[in-house]
Short mmCIF file of C-alpha atoms and ligand atoms in Angstrom, two decimals:
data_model
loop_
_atom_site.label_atom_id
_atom_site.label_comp_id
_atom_site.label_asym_id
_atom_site.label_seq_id
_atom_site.Cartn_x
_atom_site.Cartn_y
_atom_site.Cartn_z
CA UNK A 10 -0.61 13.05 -4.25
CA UNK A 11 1.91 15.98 -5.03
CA UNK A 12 4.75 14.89 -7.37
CA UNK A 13 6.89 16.73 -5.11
CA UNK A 14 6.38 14.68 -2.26
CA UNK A 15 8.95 11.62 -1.14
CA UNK A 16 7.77 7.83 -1.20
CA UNK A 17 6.07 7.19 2.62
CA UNK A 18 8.21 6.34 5.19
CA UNK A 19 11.31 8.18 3.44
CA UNK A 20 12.65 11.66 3.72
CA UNK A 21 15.03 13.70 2.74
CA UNK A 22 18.10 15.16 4.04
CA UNK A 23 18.71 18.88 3.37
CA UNK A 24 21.10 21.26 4.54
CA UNK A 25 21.82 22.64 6.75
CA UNK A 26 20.76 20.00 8.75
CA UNK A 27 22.62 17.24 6.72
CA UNK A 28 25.71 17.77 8.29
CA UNK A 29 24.74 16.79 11.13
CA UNK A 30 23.98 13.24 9.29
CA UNK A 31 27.49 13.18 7.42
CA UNK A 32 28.91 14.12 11.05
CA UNK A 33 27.46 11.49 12.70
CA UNK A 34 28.03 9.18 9.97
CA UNK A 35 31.91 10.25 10.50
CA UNK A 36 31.69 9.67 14.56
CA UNK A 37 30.86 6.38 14.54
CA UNK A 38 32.88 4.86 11.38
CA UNK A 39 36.13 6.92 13.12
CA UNK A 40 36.64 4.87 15.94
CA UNK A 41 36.75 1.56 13.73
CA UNK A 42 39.45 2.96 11.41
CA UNK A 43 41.38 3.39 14.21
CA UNK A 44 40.99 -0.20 14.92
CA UNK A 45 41.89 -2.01 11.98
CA UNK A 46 38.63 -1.74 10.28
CA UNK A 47 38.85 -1.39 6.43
CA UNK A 48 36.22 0.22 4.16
CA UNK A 49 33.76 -2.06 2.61
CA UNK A 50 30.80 -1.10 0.21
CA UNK A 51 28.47 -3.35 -1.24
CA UNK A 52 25.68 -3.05 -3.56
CA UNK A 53 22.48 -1.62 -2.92
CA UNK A 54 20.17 -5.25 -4.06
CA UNK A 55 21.45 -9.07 -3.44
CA UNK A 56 19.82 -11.95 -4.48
CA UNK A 57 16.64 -13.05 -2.51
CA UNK A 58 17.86 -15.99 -1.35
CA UNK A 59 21.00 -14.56 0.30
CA UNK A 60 18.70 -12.86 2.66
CA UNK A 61 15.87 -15.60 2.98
CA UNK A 62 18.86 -17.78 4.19
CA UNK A 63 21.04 -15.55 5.58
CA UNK A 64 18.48 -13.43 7.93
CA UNK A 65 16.32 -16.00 8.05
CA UNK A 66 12.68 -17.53 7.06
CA UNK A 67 11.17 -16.75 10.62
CA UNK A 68 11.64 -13.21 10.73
CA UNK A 69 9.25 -10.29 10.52
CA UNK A 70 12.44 -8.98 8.54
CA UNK A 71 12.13 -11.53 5.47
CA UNK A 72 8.54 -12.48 5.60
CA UNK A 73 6.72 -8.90 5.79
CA UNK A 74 9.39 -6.19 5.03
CA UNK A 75 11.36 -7.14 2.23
CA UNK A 76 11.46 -5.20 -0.87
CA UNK A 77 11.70 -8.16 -3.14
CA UNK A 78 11.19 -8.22 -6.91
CA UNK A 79 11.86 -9.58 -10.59
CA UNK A 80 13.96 -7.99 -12.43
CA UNK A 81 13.12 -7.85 -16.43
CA UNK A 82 15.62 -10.50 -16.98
CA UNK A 83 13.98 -12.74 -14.45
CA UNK A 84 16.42 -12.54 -11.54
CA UNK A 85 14.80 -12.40 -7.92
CA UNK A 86 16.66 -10.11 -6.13
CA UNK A 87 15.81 -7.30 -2.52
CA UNK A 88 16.78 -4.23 -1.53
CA UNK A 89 19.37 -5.01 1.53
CA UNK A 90 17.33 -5.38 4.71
CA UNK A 91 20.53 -5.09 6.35
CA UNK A 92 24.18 -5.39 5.52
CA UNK A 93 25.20 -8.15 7.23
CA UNK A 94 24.46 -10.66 4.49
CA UNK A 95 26.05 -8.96 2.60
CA UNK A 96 29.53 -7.95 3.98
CA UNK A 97 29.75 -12.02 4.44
CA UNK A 98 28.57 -12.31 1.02
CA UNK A 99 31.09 -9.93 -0.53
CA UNK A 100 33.51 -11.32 2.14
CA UNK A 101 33.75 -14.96 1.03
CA UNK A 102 33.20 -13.87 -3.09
CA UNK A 103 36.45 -11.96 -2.79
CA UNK A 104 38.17 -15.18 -0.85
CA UNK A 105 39.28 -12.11 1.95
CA UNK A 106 39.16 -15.03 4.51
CA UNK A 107 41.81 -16.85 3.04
CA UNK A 108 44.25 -14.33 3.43
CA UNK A 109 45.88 -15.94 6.33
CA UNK A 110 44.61 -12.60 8.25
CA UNK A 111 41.17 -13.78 10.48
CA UNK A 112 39.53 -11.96 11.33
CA UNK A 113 38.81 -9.99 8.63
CA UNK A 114 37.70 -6.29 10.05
CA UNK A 115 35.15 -4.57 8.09
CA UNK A 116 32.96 -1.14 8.29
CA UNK A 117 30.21 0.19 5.97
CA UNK A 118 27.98 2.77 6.19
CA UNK A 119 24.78 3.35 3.55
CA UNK A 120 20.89 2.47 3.22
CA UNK A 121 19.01 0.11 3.69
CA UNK A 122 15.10 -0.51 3.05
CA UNK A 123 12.57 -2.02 4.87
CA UNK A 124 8.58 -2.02 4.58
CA UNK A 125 7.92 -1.03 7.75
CA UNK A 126 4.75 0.37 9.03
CA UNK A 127 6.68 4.14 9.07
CA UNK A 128 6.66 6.07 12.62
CA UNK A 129 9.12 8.15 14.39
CA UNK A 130 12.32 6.63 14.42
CA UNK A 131 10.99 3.81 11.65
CA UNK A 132 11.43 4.44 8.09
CA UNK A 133 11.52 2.22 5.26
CA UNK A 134 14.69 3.56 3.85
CA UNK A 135 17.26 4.40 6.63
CA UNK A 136 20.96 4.53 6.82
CA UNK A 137 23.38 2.58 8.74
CA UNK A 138 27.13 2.19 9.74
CA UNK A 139 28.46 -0.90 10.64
CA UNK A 140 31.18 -3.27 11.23
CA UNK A 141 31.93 -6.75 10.88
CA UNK A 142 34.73 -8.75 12.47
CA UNK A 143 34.79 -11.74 10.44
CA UNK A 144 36.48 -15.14 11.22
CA UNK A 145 37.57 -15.17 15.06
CA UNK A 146 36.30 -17.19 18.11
CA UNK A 147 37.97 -14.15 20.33
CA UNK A 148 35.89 -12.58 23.19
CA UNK A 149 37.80 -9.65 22.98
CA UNK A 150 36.74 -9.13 19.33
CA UNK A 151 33.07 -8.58 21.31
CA UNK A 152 34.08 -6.43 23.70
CA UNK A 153 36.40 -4.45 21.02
CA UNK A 154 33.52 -3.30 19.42
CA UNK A 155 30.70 -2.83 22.08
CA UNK A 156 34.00 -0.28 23.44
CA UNK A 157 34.03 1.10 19.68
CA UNK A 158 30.28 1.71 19.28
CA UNK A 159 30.18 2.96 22.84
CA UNK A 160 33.28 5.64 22.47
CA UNK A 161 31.50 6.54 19.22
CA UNK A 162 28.16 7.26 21.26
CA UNK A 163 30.32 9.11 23.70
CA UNK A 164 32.27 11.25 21.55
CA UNK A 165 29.11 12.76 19.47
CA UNK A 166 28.11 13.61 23.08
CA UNK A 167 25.60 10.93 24.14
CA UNK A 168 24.56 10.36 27.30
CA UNK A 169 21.40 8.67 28.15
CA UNK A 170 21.87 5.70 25.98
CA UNK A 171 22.26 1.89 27.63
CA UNK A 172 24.01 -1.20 26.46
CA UNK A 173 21.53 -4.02 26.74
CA UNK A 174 23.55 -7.39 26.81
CA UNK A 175 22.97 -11.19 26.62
CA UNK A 176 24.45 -14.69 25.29
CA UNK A 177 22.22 -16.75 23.01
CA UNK A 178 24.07 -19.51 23.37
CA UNK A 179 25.30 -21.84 20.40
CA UNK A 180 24.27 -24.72 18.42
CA UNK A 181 24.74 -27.06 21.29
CA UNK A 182 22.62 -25.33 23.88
CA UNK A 183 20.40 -23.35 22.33
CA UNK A 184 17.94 -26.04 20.58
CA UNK A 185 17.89 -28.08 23.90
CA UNK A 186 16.58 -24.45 25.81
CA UNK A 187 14.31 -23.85 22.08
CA UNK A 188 12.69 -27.13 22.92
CA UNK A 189 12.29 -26.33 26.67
CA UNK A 190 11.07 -22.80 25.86
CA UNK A 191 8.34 -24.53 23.65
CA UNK A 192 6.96 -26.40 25.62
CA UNK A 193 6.31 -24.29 28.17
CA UNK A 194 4.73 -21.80 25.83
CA UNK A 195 2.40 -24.18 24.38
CA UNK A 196 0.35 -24.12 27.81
CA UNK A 197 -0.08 -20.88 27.95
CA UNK A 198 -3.50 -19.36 26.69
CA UNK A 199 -2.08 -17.15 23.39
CA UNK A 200 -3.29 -15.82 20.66
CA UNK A 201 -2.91 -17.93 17.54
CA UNK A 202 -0.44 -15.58 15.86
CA UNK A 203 1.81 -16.11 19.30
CA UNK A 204 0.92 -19.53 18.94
CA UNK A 205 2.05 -19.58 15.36
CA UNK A 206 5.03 -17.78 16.25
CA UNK A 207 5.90 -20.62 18.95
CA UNK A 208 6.61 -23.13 16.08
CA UNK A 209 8.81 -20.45 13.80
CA UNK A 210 10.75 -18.37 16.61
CA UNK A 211 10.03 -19.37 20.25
CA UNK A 212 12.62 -17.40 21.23
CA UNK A 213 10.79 -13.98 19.56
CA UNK A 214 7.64 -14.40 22.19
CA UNK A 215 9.65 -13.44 25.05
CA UNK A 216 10.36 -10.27 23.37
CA UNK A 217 7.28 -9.49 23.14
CA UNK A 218 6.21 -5.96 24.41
CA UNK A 219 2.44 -6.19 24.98
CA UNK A 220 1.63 -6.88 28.67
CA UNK A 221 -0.64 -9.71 28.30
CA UNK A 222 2.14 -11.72 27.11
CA UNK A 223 4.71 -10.87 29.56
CA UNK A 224 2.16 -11.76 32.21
CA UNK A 225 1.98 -15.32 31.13
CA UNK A 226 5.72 -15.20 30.51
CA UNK A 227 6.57 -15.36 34.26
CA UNK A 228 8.30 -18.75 35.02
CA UNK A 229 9.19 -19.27 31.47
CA UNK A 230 12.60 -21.18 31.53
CA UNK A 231 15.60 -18.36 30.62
CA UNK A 232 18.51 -19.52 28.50
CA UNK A 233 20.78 -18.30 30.87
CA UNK A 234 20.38 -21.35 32.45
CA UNK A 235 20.68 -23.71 29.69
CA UNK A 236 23.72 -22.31 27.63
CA UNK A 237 26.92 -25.23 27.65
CA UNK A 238 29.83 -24.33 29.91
CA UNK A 239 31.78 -23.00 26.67
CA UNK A 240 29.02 -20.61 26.04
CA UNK A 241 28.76 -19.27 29.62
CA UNK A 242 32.73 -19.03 29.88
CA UNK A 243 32.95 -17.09 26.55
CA UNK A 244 29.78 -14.73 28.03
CA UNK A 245 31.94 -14.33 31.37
CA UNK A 246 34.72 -13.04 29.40
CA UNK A 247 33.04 -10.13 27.30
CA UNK A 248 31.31 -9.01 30.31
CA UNK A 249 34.90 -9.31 32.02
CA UNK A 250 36.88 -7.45 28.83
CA UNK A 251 33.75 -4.54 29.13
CA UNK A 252 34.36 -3.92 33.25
CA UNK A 253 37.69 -3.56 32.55
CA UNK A 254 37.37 -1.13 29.77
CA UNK A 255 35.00 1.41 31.79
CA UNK A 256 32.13 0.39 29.65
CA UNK A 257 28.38 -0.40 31.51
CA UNK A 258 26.08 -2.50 30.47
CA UNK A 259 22.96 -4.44 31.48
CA UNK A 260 22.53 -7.80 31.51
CA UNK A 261 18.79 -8.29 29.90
CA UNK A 262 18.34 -12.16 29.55
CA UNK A 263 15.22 -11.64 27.33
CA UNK A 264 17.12 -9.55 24.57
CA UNK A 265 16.77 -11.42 21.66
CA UNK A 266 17.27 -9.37 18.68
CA UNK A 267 14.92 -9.76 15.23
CA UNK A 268 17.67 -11.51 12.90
CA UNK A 269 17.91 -15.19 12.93
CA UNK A 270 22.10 -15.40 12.39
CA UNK A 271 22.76 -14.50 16.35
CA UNK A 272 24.78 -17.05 18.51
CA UNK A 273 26.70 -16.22 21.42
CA UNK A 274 26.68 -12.56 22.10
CA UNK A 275 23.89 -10.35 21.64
CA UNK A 276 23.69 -6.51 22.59
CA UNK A 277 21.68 -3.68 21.87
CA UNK A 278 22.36 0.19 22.37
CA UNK A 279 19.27 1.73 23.40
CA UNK A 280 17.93 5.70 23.91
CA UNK A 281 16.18 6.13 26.79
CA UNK A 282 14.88 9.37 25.14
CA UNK A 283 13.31 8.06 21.72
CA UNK A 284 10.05 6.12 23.13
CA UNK A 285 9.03 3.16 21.31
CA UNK A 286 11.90 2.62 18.75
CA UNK A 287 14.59 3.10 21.60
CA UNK A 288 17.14 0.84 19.97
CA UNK A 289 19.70 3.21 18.39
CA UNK A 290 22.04 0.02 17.41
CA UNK A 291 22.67 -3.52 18.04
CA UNK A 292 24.73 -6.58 17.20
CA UNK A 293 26.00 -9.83 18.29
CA UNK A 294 27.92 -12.96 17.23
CA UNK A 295 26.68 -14.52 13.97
CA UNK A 296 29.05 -18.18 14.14
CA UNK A 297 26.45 -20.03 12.04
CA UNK A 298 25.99 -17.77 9.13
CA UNK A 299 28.81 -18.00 6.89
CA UNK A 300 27.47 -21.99 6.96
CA UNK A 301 23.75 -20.81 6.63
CA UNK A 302 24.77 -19.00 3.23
CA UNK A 303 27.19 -21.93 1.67
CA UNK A 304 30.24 -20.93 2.81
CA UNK A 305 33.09 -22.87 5.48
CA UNK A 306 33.01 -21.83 8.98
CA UNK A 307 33.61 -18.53 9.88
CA UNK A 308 32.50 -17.40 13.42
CA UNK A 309 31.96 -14.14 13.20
CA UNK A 310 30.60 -10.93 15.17
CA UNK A 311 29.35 -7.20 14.25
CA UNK A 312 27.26 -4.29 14.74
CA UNK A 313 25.19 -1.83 13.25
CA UNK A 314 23.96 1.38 14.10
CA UNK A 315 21.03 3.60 12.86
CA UNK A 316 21.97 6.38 11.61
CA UNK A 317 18.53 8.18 11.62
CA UNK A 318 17.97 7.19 15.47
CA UNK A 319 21.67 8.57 15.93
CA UNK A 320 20.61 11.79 15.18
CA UNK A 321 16.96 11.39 16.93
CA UNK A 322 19.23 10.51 20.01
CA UNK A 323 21.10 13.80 19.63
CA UNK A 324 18.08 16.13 19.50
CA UNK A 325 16.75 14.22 22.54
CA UNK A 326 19.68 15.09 24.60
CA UNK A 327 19.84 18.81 23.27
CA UNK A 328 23.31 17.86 22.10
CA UNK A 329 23.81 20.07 18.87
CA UNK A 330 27.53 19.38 17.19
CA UNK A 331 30.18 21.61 16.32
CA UNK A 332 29.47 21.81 13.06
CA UNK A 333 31.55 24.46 11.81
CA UNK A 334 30.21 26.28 9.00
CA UNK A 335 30.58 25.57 5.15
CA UNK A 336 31.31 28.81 3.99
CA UNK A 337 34.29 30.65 5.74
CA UNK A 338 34.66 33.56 2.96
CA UNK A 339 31.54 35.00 1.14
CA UNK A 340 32.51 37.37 -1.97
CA UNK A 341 30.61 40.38 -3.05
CA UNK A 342 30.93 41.74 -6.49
CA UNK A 343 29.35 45.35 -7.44
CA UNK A 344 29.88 45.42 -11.09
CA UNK A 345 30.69 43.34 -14.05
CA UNK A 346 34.78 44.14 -13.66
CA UNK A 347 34.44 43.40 -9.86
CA UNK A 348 32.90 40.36 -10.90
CA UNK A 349 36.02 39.37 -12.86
CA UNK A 350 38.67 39.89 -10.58
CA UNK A 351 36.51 38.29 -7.62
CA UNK A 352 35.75 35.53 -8.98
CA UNK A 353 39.35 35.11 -9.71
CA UNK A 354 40.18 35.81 -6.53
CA UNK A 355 37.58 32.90 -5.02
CA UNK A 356 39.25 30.22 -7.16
CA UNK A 357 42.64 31.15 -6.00
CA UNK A 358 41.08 31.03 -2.53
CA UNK A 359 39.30 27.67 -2.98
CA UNK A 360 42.59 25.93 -4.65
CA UNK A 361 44.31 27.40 -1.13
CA UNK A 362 41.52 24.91 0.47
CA UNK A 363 39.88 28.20 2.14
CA UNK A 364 36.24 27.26 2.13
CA UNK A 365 34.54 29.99 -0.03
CA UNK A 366 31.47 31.23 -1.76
CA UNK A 367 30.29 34.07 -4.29
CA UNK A 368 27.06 35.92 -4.68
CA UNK A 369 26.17 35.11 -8.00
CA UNK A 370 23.13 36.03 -10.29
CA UNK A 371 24.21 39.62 -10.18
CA UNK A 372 22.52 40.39 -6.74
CA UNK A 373 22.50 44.05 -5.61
CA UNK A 374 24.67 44.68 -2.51
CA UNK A 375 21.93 44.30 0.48
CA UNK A 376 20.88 40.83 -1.17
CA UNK A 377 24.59 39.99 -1.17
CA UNK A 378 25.49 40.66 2.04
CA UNK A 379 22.13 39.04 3.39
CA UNK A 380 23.42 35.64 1.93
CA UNK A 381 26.77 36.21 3.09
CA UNK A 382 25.26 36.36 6.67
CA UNK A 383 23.34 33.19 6.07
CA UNK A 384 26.28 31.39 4.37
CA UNK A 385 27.79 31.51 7.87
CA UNK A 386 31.25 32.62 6.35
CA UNK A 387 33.78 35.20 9.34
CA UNK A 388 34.92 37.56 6.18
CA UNK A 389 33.22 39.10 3.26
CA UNK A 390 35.32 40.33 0.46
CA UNK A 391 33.64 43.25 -0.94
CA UNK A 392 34.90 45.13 -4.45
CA UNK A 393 33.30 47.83 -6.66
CA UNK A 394 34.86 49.79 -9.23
CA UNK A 395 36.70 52.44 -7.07
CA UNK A 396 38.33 49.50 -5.30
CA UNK A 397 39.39 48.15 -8.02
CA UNK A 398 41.40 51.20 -9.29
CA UNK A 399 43.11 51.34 -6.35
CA UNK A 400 43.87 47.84 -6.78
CA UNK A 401 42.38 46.82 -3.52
CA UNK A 402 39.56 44.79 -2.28
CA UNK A 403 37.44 45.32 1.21
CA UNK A 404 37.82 42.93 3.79
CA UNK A 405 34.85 42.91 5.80
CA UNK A 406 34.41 40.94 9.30
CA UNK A 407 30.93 40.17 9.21
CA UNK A 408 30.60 39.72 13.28
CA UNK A 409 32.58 43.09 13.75
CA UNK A 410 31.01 44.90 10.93
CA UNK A 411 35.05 45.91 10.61
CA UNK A 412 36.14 46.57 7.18
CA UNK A 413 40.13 47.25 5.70
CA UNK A 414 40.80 47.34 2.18
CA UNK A 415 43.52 44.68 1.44
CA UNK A 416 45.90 44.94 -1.82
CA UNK A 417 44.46 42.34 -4.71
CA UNK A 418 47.66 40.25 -4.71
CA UNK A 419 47.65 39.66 -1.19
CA UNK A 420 43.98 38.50 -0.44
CA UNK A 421 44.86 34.70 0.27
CA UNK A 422 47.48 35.37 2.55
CA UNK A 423 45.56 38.40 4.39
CA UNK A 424 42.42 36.32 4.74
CA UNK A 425 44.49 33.43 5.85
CA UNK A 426 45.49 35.47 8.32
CA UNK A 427 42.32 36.50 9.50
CA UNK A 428 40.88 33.59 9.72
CA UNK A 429 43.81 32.12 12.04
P1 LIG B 525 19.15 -4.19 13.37
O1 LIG B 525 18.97 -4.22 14.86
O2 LIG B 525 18.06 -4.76 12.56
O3 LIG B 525 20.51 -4.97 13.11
O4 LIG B 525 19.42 -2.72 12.89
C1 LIG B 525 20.43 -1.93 13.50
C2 LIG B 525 19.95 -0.51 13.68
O5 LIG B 525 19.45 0.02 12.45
C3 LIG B 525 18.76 -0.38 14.63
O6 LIG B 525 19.19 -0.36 15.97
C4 LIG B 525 18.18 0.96 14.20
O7 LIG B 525 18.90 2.03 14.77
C5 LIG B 525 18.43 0.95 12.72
N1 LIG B 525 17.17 0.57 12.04
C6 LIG B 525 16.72 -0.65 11.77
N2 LIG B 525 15.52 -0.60 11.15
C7 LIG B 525 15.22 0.71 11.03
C8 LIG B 525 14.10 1.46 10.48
N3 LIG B 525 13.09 0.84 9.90
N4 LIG B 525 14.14 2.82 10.55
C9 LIG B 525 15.18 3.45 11.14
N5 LIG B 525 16.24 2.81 11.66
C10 LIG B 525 16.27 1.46 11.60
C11 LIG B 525 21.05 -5.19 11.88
O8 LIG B 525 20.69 -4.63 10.87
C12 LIG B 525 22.23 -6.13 11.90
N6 LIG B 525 22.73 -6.28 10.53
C13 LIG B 525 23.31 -5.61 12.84
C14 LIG B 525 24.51 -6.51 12.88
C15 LIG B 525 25.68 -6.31 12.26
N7 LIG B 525 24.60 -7.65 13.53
C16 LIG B 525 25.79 -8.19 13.32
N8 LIG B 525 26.45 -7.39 12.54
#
């Protein structure tokens, strides 16, 4: 193995192709500060147990992919799965739910890690942004942000993705349609881990993908017709609050989702252009888990979405951003006095906030302007020693090719000019 090579399942983001990351990281979190969503980071390990409880004990999530470990004072603690947890965690430590102001909006954005067998689209470090509405029984505080992640998705450009939508019911209807669900499944002919799985998380075999199981699946009782008259009138209304806001969506009674916390409202954003890991985001209602992890009663609802699949999404489409570029002025020194005064001149430029750069290391002219080209910048300012005594410096349009000389103490407000 090379030393320069990144742990499997990881990668790296470079330039110039990391913008597009930050840019989409800066799509989706805009909408939700423009909602009432306030920034919330948290750090990068919990405790175990916040996750083993919190996620839950069934899932593929805690059980296989879990980077858990002892740390050399003892303490058990994971890489974050999933941020979730921990908002809620963070949420109730800080007593933010006894400010009298429920619910409590929050939005994050950073990595998380899971050991997952690594494919396109699956990494076991990945990045997410994602917002919590904590505290509120309110099905517009759904519908707000399936609109949110949706005019997110449609402002980066997206097109072909599909908002996948069900109600898990609560803790009133859902064990009564658990039961009903397993025993059905227990006379079907499965396979033992299915089998297993109908003891842990019915609810997980109907999202199962391979055909065989779907087959035996037909006629298995749906909880759409077991959820309580409070669930189904709550459901009504977020599908009602989405119609009225423009926004489509699918009703897909077997979306389940692969965290144990859901209640109520479920969705999923999926990419019709990614293959097998279509989902670019998803969410739901979480009323149970503030209870699950010690605290009081907070019902709560949130989303996530994948960064890495974001941008996946956006090649599939052949939508490339407008990005525009880093550099707007590239400076050109020929000699050690025209190294001086330029580089003078690029700090007064940079504390103007014009975005600049400088061809350091002493590079000869055609090197120089070669990496000007490449930086992307609209101007080069070029000086050599004749300049200089005239006290000027060359202005040089680098998609023209046109080139004025412009006096030294007037190159910030000539290239402002310039540049529009
Ligand atoms: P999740 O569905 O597990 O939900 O993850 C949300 C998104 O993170 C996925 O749709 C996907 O885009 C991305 N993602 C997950 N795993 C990977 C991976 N291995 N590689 C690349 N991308 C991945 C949650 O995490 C919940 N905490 C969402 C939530 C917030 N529910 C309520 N509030």
């Amino acid at each position: 193995m090379s030393t320069f090579q990144a742990p499997k399942g990881t990668y790296d983001l470079l330039p110039p192709n990391s913008a597009t990351y930050l840019a989409v990281r800066e799509a989706i979190s805009a909408p939700l500060k423009n909602s009432g969503y306030g920034y919330i980071e948290t750090p990068g390990f919990e405790n175990v147990e916040l996750f083993a409880r919190g996620v839950g004990g069934s899932t593929d999530i805690v059980t296989k992919e879990m980077y858990a470990f002892e740390t050399k004072g003892g303490d058990q603690l994971a890489l974050r799965p999933e941020g979730t947890a921990s908002v809620l965690r963070a949420a109730l430590e800080a007593n933010l739910h006894k400010g009298g102001n429920l619910p409590v909006k929050l939005w994050y954005s950073g990595s998380y890690y899971r050991y997952e067998r690594p494919q396109k689209g699956r990494y076991r470090h990945f990045s997410q942004v994602g917002a919590e509405a904590i505290g509120a029984e309110d099905p517009a505080l759904d519908a707000e942000l399936i609109i949110l992640a949706d005019q997110a998705y449609r402002a980066l450009g997206l097109r072909d993705f599909r908002i996948l939508l069900n109600s898990l019911g609560d803790k009133e209807c859902r064990p009564v349609y658990r039961t009903a669900l397993q025993d059905f499944l227990r006379g079907l002919d499965l396979d033992e881990d299915t089998r297993r799985r109908i003891d842990i998380n019915p609810l997980r075999v109907l999202d199962d993908k391979r055909e065989y199981v779907q087959e035996r699946l037909v006629g298995a009782p749906m909880l759409r017709d077991y959820l309580c008259e409070a669930c189904k009138a709550y459901h009504e209304q977020v599908r009602e609050l989405l119609t009225a806001a423009g926004v489509a969506f699918e009703d897909d009674v077997k979306l389940v989702r692969g965290l144990d916390y859901y209640t109520r409202t479920t969705f999923e954003f999926v990419h019709d252009g990614l293959g097998s890991q279509s989902a670019v985001g998803g969410g739901g209602r979480y009323d149970g888990l503030s209870e699950m992890i010690g605290g009081p009663a907070l019902p709560s609802v949130g989303w996530a979405l994948g960064v890495d699949r974001t941008v996946l999404a956006l090649e599939a489409e052949g939508v490339t951003l407008d990005i525009p570029a880093a550099t707007a002025v590239y400076a050109v020194p020929l000699g050690d006095e025209a190294r001086r005064v330029l580089f003078g001149a690029v700090t007064e430029l940079r504390r103007a906030g014009i975005a600049t750069d400088f061809a350091f290391g002493g590079k000869g002219l055609k090197n120089a302007m070669k990496s000007a080209n490449r930086s992307g910048a609209r101007l080069a300012l070029v000086a050599g020693e004749r300049d200089l005594a005239e006290g000027v410096v060359q202005l040089k349009d680098l998609r023209s090719g046109e080139q004025t000389p412009v006096a030294l103490d007037a190159v910030v407000e000539e290239i402002r000019r310039a540049l529009g």
